[in-house]
Structure formats: structure tokens, C-alpha cells
Coordinates of C-alpha atoms and ligand atoms in Angstrom, one line a residue:
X1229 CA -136.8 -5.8 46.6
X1230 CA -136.7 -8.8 48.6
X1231 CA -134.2 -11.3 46.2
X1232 CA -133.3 -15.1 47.8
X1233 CA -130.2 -16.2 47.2
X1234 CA -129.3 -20.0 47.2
X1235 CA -125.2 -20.5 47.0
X1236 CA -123.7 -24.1 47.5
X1237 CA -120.2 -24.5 48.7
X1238 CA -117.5 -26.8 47.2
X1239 CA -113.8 -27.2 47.0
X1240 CA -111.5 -25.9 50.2
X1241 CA -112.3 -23.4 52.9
X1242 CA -111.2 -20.3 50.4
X1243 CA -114.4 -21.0 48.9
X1244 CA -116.2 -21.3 52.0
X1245 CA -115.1 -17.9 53.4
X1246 CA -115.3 -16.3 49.7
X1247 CA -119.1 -17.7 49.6
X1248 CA -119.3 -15.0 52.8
X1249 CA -117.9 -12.4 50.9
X1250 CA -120.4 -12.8 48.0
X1251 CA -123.4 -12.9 50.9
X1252 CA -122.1 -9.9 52.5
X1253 CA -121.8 -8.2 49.1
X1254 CA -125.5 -9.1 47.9
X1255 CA -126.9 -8.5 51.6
X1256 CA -125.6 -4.6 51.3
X1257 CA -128.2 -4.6 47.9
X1258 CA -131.4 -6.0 50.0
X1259 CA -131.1 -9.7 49.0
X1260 CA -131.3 -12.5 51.3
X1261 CA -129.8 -16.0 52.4
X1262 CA -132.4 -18.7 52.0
X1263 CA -131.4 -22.5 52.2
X1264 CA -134.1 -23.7 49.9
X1265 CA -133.5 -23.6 46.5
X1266 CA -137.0 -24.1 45.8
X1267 CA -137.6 -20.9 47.0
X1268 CA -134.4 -18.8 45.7
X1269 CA -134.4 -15.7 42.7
X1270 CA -130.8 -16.4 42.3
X1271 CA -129.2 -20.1 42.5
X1272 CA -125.0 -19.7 42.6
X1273 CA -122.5 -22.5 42.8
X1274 CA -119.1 -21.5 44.3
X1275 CA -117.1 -24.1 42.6
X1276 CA -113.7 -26.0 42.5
X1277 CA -111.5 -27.1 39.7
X1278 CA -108.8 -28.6 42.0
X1279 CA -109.4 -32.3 40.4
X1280 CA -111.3 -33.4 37.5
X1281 CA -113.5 -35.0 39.7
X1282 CA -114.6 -32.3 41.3
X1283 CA -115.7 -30.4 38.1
X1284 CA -117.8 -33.6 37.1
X1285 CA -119.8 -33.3 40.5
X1286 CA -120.7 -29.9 39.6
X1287 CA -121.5 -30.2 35.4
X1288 CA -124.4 -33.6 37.1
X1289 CA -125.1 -30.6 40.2
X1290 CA -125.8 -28.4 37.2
X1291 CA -128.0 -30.6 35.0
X1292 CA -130.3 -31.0 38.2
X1293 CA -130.6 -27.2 38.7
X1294 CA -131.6 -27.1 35.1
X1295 CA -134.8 -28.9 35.9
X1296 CA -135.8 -25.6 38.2
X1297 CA -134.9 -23.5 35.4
X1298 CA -137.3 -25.1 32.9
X1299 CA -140.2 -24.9 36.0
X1300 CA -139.3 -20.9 36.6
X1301 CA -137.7 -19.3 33.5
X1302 CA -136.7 -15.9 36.0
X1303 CA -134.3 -17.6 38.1
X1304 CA -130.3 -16.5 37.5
X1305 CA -128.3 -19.3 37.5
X1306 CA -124.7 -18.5 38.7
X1307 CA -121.5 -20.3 38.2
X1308 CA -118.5 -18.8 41.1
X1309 CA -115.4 -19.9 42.2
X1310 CA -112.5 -21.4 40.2
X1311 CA -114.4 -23.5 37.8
X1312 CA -116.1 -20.3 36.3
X1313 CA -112.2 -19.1 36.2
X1314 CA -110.9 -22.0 34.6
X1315 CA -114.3 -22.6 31.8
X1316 CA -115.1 -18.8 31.7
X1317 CA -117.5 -18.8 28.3
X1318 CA -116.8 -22.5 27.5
X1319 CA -119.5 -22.9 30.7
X1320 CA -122.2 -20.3 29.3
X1321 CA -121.7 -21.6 25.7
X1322 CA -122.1 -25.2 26.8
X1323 CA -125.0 -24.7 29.6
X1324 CA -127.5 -23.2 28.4
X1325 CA -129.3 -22.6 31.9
X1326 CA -126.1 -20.6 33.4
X1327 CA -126.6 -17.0 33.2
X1328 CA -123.4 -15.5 35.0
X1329 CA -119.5 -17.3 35.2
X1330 CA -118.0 -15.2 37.5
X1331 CA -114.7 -15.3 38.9
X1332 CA -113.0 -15.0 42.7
X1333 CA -111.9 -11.7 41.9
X1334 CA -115.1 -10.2 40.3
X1335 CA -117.5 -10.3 43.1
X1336 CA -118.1 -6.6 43.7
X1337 CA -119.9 -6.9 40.3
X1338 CA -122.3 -9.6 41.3
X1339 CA -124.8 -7.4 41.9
X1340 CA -124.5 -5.8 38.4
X1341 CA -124.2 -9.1 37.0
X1342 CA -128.0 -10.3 38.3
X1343 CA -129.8 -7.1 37.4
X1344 CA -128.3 -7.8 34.0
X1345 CA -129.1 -11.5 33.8
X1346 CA -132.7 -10.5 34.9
X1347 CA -133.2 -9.0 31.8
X1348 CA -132.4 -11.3 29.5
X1349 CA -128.4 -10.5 29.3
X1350 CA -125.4 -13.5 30.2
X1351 CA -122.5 -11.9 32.2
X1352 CA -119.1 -13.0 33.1
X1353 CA -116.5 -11.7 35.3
X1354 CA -113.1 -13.7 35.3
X1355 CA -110.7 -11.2 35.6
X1356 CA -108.3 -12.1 37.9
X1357 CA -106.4 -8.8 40.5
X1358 CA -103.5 -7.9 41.7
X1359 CA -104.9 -6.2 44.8
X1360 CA -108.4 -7.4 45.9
X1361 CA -108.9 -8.9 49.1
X1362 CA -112.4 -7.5 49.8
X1363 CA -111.1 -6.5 53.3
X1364 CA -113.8 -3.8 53.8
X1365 CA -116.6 -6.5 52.9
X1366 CA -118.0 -7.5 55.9
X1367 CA -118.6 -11.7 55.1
X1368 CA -122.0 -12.7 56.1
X1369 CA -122.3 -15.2 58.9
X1370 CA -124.6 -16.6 60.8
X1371 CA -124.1 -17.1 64.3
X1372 CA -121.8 -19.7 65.4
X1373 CA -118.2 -20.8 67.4
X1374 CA -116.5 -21.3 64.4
X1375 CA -115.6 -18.5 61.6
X1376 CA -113.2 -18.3 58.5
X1377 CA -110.9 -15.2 57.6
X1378 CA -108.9 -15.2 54.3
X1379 CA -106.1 -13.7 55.2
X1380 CA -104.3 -13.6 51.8
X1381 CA -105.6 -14.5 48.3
X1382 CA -104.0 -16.4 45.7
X1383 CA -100.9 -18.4 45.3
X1384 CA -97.4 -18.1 43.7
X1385 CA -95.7 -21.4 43.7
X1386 CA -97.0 -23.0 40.9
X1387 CA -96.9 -26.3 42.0
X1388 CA -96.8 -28.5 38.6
X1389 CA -100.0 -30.2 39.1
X1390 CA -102.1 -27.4 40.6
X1391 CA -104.8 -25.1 38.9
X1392 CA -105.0 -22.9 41.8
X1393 CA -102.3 -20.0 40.8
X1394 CA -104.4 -19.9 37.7
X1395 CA -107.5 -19.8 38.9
X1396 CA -106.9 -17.8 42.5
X1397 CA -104.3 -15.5 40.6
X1398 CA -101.0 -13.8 42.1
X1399 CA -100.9 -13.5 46.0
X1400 CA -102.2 -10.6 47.9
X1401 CA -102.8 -10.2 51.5
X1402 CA -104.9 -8.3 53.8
X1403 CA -103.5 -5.8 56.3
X1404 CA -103.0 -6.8 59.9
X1405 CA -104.7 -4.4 61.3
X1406 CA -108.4 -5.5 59.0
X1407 CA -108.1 -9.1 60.0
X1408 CA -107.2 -7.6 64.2
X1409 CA -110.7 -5.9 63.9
X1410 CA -112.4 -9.0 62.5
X1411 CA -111.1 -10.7 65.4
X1412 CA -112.8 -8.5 67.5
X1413 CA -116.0 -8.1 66.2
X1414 CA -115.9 -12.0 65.7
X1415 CA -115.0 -12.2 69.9
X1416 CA -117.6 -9.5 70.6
X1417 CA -120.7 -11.8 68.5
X1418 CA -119.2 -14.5 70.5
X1419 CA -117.1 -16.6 68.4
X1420 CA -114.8 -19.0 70.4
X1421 CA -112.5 -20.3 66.9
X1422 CA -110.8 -18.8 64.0
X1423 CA -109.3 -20.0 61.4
X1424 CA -106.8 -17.8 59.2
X1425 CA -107.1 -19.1 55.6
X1426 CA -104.6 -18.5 52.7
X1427 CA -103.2 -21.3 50.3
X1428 CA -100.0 -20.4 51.3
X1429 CA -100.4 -18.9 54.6
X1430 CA -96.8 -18.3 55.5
X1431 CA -96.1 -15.9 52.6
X1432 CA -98.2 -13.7 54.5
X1433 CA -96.9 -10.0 54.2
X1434 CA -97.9 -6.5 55.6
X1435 CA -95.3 -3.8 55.1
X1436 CA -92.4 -5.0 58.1
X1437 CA -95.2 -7.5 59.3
X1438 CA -95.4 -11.8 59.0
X1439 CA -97.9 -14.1 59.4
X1440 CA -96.9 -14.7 62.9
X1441 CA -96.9 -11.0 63.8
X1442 CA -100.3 -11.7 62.1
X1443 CA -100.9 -14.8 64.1
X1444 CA -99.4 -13.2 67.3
X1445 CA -101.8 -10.0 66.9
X1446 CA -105.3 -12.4 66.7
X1447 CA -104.3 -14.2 70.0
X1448 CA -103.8 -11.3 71.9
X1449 CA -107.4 -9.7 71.0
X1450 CA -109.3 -12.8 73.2
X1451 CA -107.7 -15.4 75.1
X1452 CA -110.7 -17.6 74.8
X1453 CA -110.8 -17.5 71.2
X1454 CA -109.1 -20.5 69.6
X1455 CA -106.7 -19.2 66.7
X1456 CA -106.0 -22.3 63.8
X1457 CA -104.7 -21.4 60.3
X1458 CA -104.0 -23.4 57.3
X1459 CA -102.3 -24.3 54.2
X1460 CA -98.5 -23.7 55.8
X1461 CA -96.0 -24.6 52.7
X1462 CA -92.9 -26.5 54.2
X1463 CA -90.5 -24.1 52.7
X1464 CA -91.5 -21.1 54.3
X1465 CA -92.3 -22.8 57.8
X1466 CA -90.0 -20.4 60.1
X1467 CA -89.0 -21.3 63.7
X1468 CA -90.3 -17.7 64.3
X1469 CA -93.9 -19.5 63.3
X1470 CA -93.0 -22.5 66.0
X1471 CA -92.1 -19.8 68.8
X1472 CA -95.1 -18.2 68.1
X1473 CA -97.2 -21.2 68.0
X1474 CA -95.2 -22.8 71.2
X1475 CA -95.6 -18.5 72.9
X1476 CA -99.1 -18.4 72.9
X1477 CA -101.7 -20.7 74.4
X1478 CA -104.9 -20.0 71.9
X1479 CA -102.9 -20.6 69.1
X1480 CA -103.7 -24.5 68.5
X1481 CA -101.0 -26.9 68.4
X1482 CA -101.8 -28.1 65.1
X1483 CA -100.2 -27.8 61.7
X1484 CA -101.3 -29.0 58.3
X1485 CA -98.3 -29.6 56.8
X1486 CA -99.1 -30.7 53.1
X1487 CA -96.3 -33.1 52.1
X1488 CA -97.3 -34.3 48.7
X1489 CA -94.6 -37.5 48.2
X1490 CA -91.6 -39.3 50.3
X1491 CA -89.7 -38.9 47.4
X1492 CA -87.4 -35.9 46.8
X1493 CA -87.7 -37.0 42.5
X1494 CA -91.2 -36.8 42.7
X1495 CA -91.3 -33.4 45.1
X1496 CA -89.0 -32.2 42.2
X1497 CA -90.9 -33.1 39.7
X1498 CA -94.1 -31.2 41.7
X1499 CA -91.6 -28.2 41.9
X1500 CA -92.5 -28.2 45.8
X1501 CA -88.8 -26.4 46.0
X1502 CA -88.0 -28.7 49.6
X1503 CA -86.4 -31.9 49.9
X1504 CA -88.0 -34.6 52.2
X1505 CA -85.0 -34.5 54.5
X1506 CA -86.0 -30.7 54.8
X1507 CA -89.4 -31.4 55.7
X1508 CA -88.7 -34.2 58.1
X1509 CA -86.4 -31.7 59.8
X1510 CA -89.3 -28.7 60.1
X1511 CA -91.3 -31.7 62.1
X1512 CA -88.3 -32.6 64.6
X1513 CA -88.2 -28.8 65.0
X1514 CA -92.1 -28.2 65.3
X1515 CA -92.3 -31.2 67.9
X1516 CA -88.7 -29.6 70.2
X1517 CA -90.7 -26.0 70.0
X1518 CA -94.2 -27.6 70.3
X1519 CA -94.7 -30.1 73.0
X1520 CA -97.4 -32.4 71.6
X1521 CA -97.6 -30.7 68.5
X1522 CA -100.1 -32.7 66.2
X1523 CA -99.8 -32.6 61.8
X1524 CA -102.3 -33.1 59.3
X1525 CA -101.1 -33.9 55.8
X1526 CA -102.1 -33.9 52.1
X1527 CA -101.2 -36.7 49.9
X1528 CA -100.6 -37.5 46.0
X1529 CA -100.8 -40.8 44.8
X1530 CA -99.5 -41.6 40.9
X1531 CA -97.8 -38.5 40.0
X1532 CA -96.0 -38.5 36.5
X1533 CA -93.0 -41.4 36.8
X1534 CA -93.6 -42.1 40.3
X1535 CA -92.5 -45.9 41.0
X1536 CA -93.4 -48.8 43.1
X1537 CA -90.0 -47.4 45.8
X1538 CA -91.1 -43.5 45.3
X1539 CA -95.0 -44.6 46.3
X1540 CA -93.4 -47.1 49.3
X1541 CA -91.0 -43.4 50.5
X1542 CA -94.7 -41.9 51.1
X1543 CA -95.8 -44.6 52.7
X1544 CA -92.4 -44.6 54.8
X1545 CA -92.7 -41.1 55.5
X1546 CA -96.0 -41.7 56.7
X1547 CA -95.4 -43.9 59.6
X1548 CA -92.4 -41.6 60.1
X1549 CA -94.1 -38.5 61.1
X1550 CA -97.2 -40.4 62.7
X1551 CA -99.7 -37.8 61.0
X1552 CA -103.2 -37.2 62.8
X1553 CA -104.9 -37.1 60.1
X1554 CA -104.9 -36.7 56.0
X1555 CA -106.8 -35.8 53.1
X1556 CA -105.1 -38.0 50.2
X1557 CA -105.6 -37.9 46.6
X1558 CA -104.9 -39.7 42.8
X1559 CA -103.0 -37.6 41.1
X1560 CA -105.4 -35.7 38.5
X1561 CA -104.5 -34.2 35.1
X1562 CA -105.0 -30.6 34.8
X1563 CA -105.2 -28.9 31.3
X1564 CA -102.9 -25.6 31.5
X1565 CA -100.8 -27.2 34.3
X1566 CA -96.8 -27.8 33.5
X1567 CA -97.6 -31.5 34.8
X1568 CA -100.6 -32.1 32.1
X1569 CA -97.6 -31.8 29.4
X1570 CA -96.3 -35.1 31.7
X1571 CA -97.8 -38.1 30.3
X1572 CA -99.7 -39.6 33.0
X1573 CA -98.4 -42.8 32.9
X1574 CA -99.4 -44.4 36.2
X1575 CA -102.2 -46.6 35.6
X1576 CA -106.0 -46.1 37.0
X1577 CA -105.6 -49.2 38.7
X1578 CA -101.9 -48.7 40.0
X1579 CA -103.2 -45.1 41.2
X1580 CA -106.0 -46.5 43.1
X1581 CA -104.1 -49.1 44.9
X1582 CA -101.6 -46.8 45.9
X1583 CA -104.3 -44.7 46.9
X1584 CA -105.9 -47.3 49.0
X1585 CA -102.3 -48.4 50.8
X1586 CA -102.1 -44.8 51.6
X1587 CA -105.7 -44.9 52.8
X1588 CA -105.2 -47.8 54.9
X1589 CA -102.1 -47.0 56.4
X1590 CA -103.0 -43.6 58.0
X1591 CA -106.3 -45.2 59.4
X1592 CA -104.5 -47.4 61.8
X1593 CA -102.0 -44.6 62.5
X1594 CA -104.8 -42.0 63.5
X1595 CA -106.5 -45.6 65.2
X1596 CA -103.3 -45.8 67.1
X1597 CA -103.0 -42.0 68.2
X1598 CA -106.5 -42.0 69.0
X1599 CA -106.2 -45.4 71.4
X1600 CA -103.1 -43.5 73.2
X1601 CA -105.3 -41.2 74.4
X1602 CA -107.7 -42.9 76.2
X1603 CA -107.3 -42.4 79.9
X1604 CA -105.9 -38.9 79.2
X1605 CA -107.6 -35.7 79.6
X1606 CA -108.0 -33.1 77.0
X1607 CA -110.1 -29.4 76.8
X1608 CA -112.7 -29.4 74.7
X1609 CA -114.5 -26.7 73.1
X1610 CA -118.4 -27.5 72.7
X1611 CA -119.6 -26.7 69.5
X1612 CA -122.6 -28.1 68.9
X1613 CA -124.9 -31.3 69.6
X1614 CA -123.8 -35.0 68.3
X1615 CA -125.0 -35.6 65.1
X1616 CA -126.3 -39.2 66.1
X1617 CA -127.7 -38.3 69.5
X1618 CA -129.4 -35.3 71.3
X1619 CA -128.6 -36.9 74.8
X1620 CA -124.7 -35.9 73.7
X1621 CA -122.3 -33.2 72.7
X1622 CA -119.4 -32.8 70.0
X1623 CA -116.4 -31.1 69.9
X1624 CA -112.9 -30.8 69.4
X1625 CA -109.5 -30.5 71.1
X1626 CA -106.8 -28.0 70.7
X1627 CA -105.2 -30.3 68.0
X1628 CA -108.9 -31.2 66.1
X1629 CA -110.4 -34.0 67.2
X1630 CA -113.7 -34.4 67.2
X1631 CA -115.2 -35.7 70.7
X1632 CA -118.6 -36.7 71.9
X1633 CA -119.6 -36.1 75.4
X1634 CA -122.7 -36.1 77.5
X1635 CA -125.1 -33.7 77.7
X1636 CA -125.6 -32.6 81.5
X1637 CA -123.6 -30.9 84.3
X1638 CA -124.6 -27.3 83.1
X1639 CA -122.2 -27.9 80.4
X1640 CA -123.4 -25.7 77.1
X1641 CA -122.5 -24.9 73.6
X1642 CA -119.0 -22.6 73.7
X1643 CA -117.8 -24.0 77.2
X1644 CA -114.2 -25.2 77.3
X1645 CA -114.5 -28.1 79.0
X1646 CA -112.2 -31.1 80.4
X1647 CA -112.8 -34.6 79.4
X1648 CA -111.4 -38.0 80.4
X1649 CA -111.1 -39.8 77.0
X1650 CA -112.7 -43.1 77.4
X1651 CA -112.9 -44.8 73.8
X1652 CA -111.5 -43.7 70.9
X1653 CA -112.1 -44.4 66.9
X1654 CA -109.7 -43.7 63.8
X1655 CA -111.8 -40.6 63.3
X1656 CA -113.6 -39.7 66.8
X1657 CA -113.1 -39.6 70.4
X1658 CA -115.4 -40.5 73.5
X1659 CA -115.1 -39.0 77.0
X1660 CA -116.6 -38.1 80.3
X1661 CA -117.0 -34.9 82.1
X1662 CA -114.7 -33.5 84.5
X1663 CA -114.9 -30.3 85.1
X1664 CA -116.3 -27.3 83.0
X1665 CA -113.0 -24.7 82.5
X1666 CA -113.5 -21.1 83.1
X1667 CA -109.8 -20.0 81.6
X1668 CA -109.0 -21.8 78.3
X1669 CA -105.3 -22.5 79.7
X1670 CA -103.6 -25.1 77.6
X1671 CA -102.4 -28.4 79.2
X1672 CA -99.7 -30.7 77.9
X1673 CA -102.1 -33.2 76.0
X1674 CA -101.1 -36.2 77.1
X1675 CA -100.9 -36.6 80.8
X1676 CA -102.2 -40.1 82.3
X1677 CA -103.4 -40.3 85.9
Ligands
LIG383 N1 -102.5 -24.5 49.0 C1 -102.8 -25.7 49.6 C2 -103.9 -26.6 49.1 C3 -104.1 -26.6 47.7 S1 -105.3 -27.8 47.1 C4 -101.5 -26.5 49.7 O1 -100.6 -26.2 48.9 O2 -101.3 -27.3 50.5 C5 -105.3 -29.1 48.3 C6 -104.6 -30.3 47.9 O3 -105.2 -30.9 46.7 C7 -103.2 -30.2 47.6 O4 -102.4 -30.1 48.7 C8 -102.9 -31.4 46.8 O5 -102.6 -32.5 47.7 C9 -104.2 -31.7 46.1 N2 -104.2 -31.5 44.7 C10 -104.0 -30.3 44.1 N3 -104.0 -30.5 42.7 C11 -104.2 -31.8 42.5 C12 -104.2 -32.6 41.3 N4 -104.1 -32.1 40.1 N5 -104.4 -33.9 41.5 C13 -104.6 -34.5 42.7 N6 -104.5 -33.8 43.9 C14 -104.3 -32.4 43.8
LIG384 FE1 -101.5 -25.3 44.6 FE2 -99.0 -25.6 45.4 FE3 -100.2 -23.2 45.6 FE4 -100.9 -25.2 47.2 S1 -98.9 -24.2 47.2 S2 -102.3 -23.9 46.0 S3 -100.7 -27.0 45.9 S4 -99.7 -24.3 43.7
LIG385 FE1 -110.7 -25.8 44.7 FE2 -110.2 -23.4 44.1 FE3 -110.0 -24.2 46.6 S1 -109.7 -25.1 42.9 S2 -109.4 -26.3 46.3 S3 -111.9 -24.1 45.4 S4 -108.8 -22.7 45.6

């Protein structure tokens, strides 16, 4: 049996890594990766419920793959992910071409699942576990720098807006010693980054063992591998985390920091259980502990209640901290949620301002970091060619910036390399050669000649 399998990605990096999992599942039964639809026996979307418009982009993705269905009436037709979670049979009772809803927990029964579906029969999986982190699946990935590990599943803070903690389920993590080996195996292939994944990162827990024993433990396997991680919740940010960061020079100096609001009634109202003044006091500590730390943020604009002074706080806070980057959102209702009981009483158009202030002002900010570094020098990882031009390369700094660079000086893909920044955009940065590194050593990152 030789089955193609099409999968398409959305929502966070969870997804991404989980979309692995499913591969390496499927791979141990004899199917294969394809990335042609056209040609694919099974067609799965791995989806994501975070925002409502998120699950509209995948009910028009769907519609489209019904057009394949009516052309070849044998090909399964898979819903994954948290949207199959969160719709379980309201999807296969309202789509008639979807033929499994399975769930993140309920992967090992994929396989199961698609015999059944090729005879005739509609499955779905949505049970969500206490214990599953499908640490003995091997993830399938095809060869590259850059790889994701989930290090722990699910999430237990119940933010009031937030589906995830009912569609990822109770938190779980992986033991220390399962991620370690993928480290090495990941360094052996020749893997120069990896990022830890977990929605809540920090709650990491293996008998006496943190997430930065955790973090700690993948450095040491391969100095030249780049160790990042992400989501960190503010509350459980520990200056152990910072010395660990600060102790070891492959861990990147970067931090998303999601901050939600300025304002301590709103963060209450999210039951984010810190204060702003709390938060504000993690970054003094990050950037004493962490020379030249850099944050990335997330953003809610228009949550229940929030006034014109609590959406000017966010903004304040903002140009406070001086983030380098941030994904920023309107604030989206979320049947099941204890905020979707919470009228929603800040208008479309209010919300969309907001959201474009917020937009706005972080451009200019990362615009402004970004200009400050011209003239300095920063390592560079090569990952891959420029999008826009074969004649140069793209990668990124310790603290994830993309930069361009020109092909030429026996520089090649996976090289740490040195770069004089030259020009700089909000969102990219342009440089010259200077001198290919043979011992990823981090410098201070600013340092002007
Ligand atoms: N666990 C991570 C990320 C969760 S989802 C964390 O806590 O940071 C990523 C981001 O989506 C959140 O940080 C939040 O900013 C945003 N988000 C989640 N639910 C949302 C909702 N209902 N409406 C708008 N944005 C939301
Ligand atoms: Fe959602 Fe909050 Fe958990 Fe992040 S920490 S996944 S925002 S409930
Ligand atoms: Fe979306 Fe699920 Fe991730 S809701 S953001 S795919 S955890």
C-alpha cells in the first residue's frame, strides 16, 4: 500500500509540530507525504479555533476541498486539530465531505480512523488525555536548520477568552530525558535551531526537573545548535529561567512575553493572575540578567469593558518595554469561554481602531530598533535563500530577525556568519559579509565600530 497524504497547517506552532506527529504516525503504516493535493488518498486539515476568524478560513478551505471530493469519491477527508475538538460531530453532521474529526489527543488512531472511512464508515476521535505526549513518536521531518519539539501539551490557566484549555486539555509534559535524545538526533541530521513548544512553557515539570533544567540540558547536547522556546506566561517567569538564559550562549536572547493589556482591570478580567507592575518588573529583571535581551509580545484589543484609558495603558506599555516585535489581535468571542458570558460591548469599529493604533505603534517601534542597528554587527545563522532574490541569503539573529545577505564568500546554508547591518526595515534587516564564524560564540548585540 502506497497511501498520499496531503495535511495543511493552521493556527500556532503546536499544530505545526503535532502535524509531525500525525506524519510520523501514518509514515510507520506505509503512507506517504505528498504536497499536491491533487494527487493525495487522504486530504487532513490540522486546524485552529483560537478566533472565530480562523474557523471561517477553514469552513471556505473546506468547501474548496469538496470540489475534489465530488471529482474522486475515495478520498478521506480529515478534520484535526482544535476545531475538530471544539465542533466534534457538529463538523461531520454539517460537512458532508468530512469523513474523520479527530482530536489532538486521538492521533494514534488515525490510522484506524482511514481504513474505516475507506469503507464507507465516519470516525471521530475527540477525546482529550491526561497523559499523552506521543514522546516515543518519532515526528516526521524533512531536512532542514529549523525543527519544533512540544515539550508539554495542553494548558491550565484558563485564560477567560481562550479555547485552548478546552480544546488542548489539562497539561502534560514530556520527560527530559525524550526531548535530550531528540536534541541529539536533531544535531546528528544536522539541525542548527530548536524551538521548545508548550502554551505555557514554564509550567514545565519532570519529577525534581524545570523547564530550565529542561532548557539547560538541550544546550549542552550541541553548542552550535540554537535553543528558542515559546509561550512563557509572565507569572511563572523565574529568575532561575533569566540565569539560565543569561548562563548559556545557544540559548537565544529572546522572550515572547505575551502581555495581553496595560491595564491591571482588564488583565483581571482575562484572569491572567499578574498585575502590569509585575510584568514590567520581570522585563527590568530579564534586561539586568540578559544584556540585550529582546521581547516579542501578544496583544488584545476590545476585551469586555475595556475603555478609551485601559486601550491608551496598552499602548503606554508598549512604548514602555520597546517590544521587537508582536502578533496583535481583536478580541474574539468564544462560545464555552467564561468571557463569551461577557457581553462584548466594544464596538467592531472601536475594536478595529484600537487595533490599528496598536498596529501602528509597534511598526515604528520595531522601525526604530531595527534603524539602531545599522552599523552594528550581529551572527547570523543562514537558513535558506532570499525569497525575492537567488543572488542573496536570509536569516536570522540570535534575537529573530530576519536578515538578507549576499550570496558569495563560501558562505552556505547553516553557516553562522557575521554581518555588518547596513539598512534596516520594520520587519527585515540588510547586511554585508564579514567574516564566516566557525564557534557560534555570542557577542553583546550591539556594539558600533
Ligand atoms: N499559550 C500562549 C498562546 C495562546 S494563543 C499564550 O498564552 O501566550 C495566542 C494568542 O492568541 C494569545 O496570546 C492571545 O493574544 C490570542 N488570543 C487567544 N484567544 C483569543 C481570543 N478569543 N480573541 C482574540 N485573541 C485571542
Ligand atoms: Fe490560552 Fe491563556 Fe493558556 Fe495561553 S495561557 S493557551 S492564552 S489559556
Ligand atoms: Fe489554534 Fe489550537 Fe494553537 S486553537 S492557536 S491551533 S492550540
Amino acid at each position: 500500500m502506497d497511501k498520499k497524504v496531503y495535511i495543511e497547517t493552521y493556527g500556532c506552532q503546536m499544530n505545526l509540530a503535532d502535524s509531525e506527529v500525525v506524519m510520523g504516525i501514518l509514515g510507520k503504516q506505509g503512507y506517504s507525504l505528498t504536497h499536491e493535493m491533487n494527487e493525495a488518498d487522504v486530504v487532513f486539515l490540522n486546524t485552529c479555533s483560537v478566533r472565530d476568524n480562523a474557523e471561517q478560513r477553514i469552513h471556505g478551505r473546506l468547501g474548496n476541498i469538496g470540489t475534489l471530493k465530488q471529482k474522486n469519491s475515495n478520498l478521506v477527508i480529515g478534520v484535526l486539530g482544535c476545531m475538530a475538538e471544539r465542533l466534534r460531530d457538529e463538523l461531520i453532521e454539517q460537512k458532508k465531505m468530512v469523513d474523520l474529526v479527530v482530536g489532538p489527543d486521538e492521533y494514534r488512531r488515525l490510522p484506524e480512523f482511514i481504513d474505516h472511512a475507506l469503507t464507507g464508515e465516519k470516525g471521530i476521535g475527540v477525546k482529550l488525555s491526561r497523559t499523552e505526549t506521543y514522546e516515543d513518536i518519532e515526528p516526521y521531518r524533512e531536512e532542514g536548520l529549523s525543527a519544533w519539539i512540544s515539550v508539554m501539551r495542553g494548558c491550565d490557566k484558563f485564560c477567560t477568552y481562550c479555547v485552548v484549555p478546552y480544546t488542548r486539555g489539562r497539561e502534560r509534559s514530556r520527560t527530559l530525558a525524550s526531548i535530550v535524545e531528540e536534541v541529539k538526533s536533531l544535531s546528528e541530521r544536522g539541525f542548527r535551531e530548536v524551538t521548545l513548544l508548550g502554551q505555557n512553557v514554564n509550567s514545565y515539570i519532570d519529577g525534581e526537573k524545570d523547564f530550565s533544567d529542561l532548557l539547560a540540558a538541550c544546550a549542552e547536547v550541541d553548542g552550535l545548535m540554537r535553543i528558542r522556546f515559546t509561550t512563557s506566561h509572565p507569572q511563572d517567569l523565574s529568575d532561575k529561567l533569566l540565569y539560565t538564559i543569561s548562563d548559556n550562549s545557544n540559548i537565544c536572547n529572546y522572550i515572547h512575553l505575551p502581555v495581553q493589556s496595560g491595564s491591571n482591570k482588564i488583565l483581571e478580567g482575562m484572569n491572567r493572575t499578574y498585575t502590569i507592575e509585575h510584568y514590567l518588573g520581570i522585563i527590568e529583571r530579564a534586561r539586568k540578567i540578559i544584556p540585550g535581551v529582546s521581547f516579542s509580545t501578544d496583544i488584545i484589543a476590545g476585551f469586555p469593558t475595556e475603555t478609551e484609558e485601559e486601550h491608551q495603558m496598552t499602548l503606554d506599555v508598549m512604548k514602555n518595554v520597546r517590544y521587537d516585535g508582536a502578533f496583535m489581535f481583536k478580541y474574539s468571542p468564544r462560545e464555552g469561554t467564561k468571557a463569551y458570558k461577557m457581553e462584548d460591548d466594544v464596538p467592531e469599529e472601536v475594536k478595529s481602531r484600537r487595533l490599528t493604533e496598536i498596529i501602528d505603534i509597534q511598526q515604528k517601534i520595531s522601525y526604530e530598533i531595527n534603524q539602531e542597528l545599522i552599523g552594528t554587527k550581529e551572527i547570523v545563522l543562514v537558513e535558506n535563500k532570499s525569497k525575492k532574490s537567488d543572488d542573496f541569503f536570509a536569516g536570522r539573529t540570535d534575537d529573530n530577525k530576519t536578515v538578507i545577505l549576499p550570496v558569495g564568500n563560501d558562505v552556505k546554508i547553516g553557516d553562522y556568519v557575521k554581518v555588518k547591518i547596513t539598512k534596516a526595515t520594520s520587519g527585515t534587516l540588510f547586511g554585508d559579509f564579514v567574516s564566516i564564524e566557525d564557534v557560534y560564540k555570542k557577542e553583546p548585540t550591539l556594539f558600533v565600530d
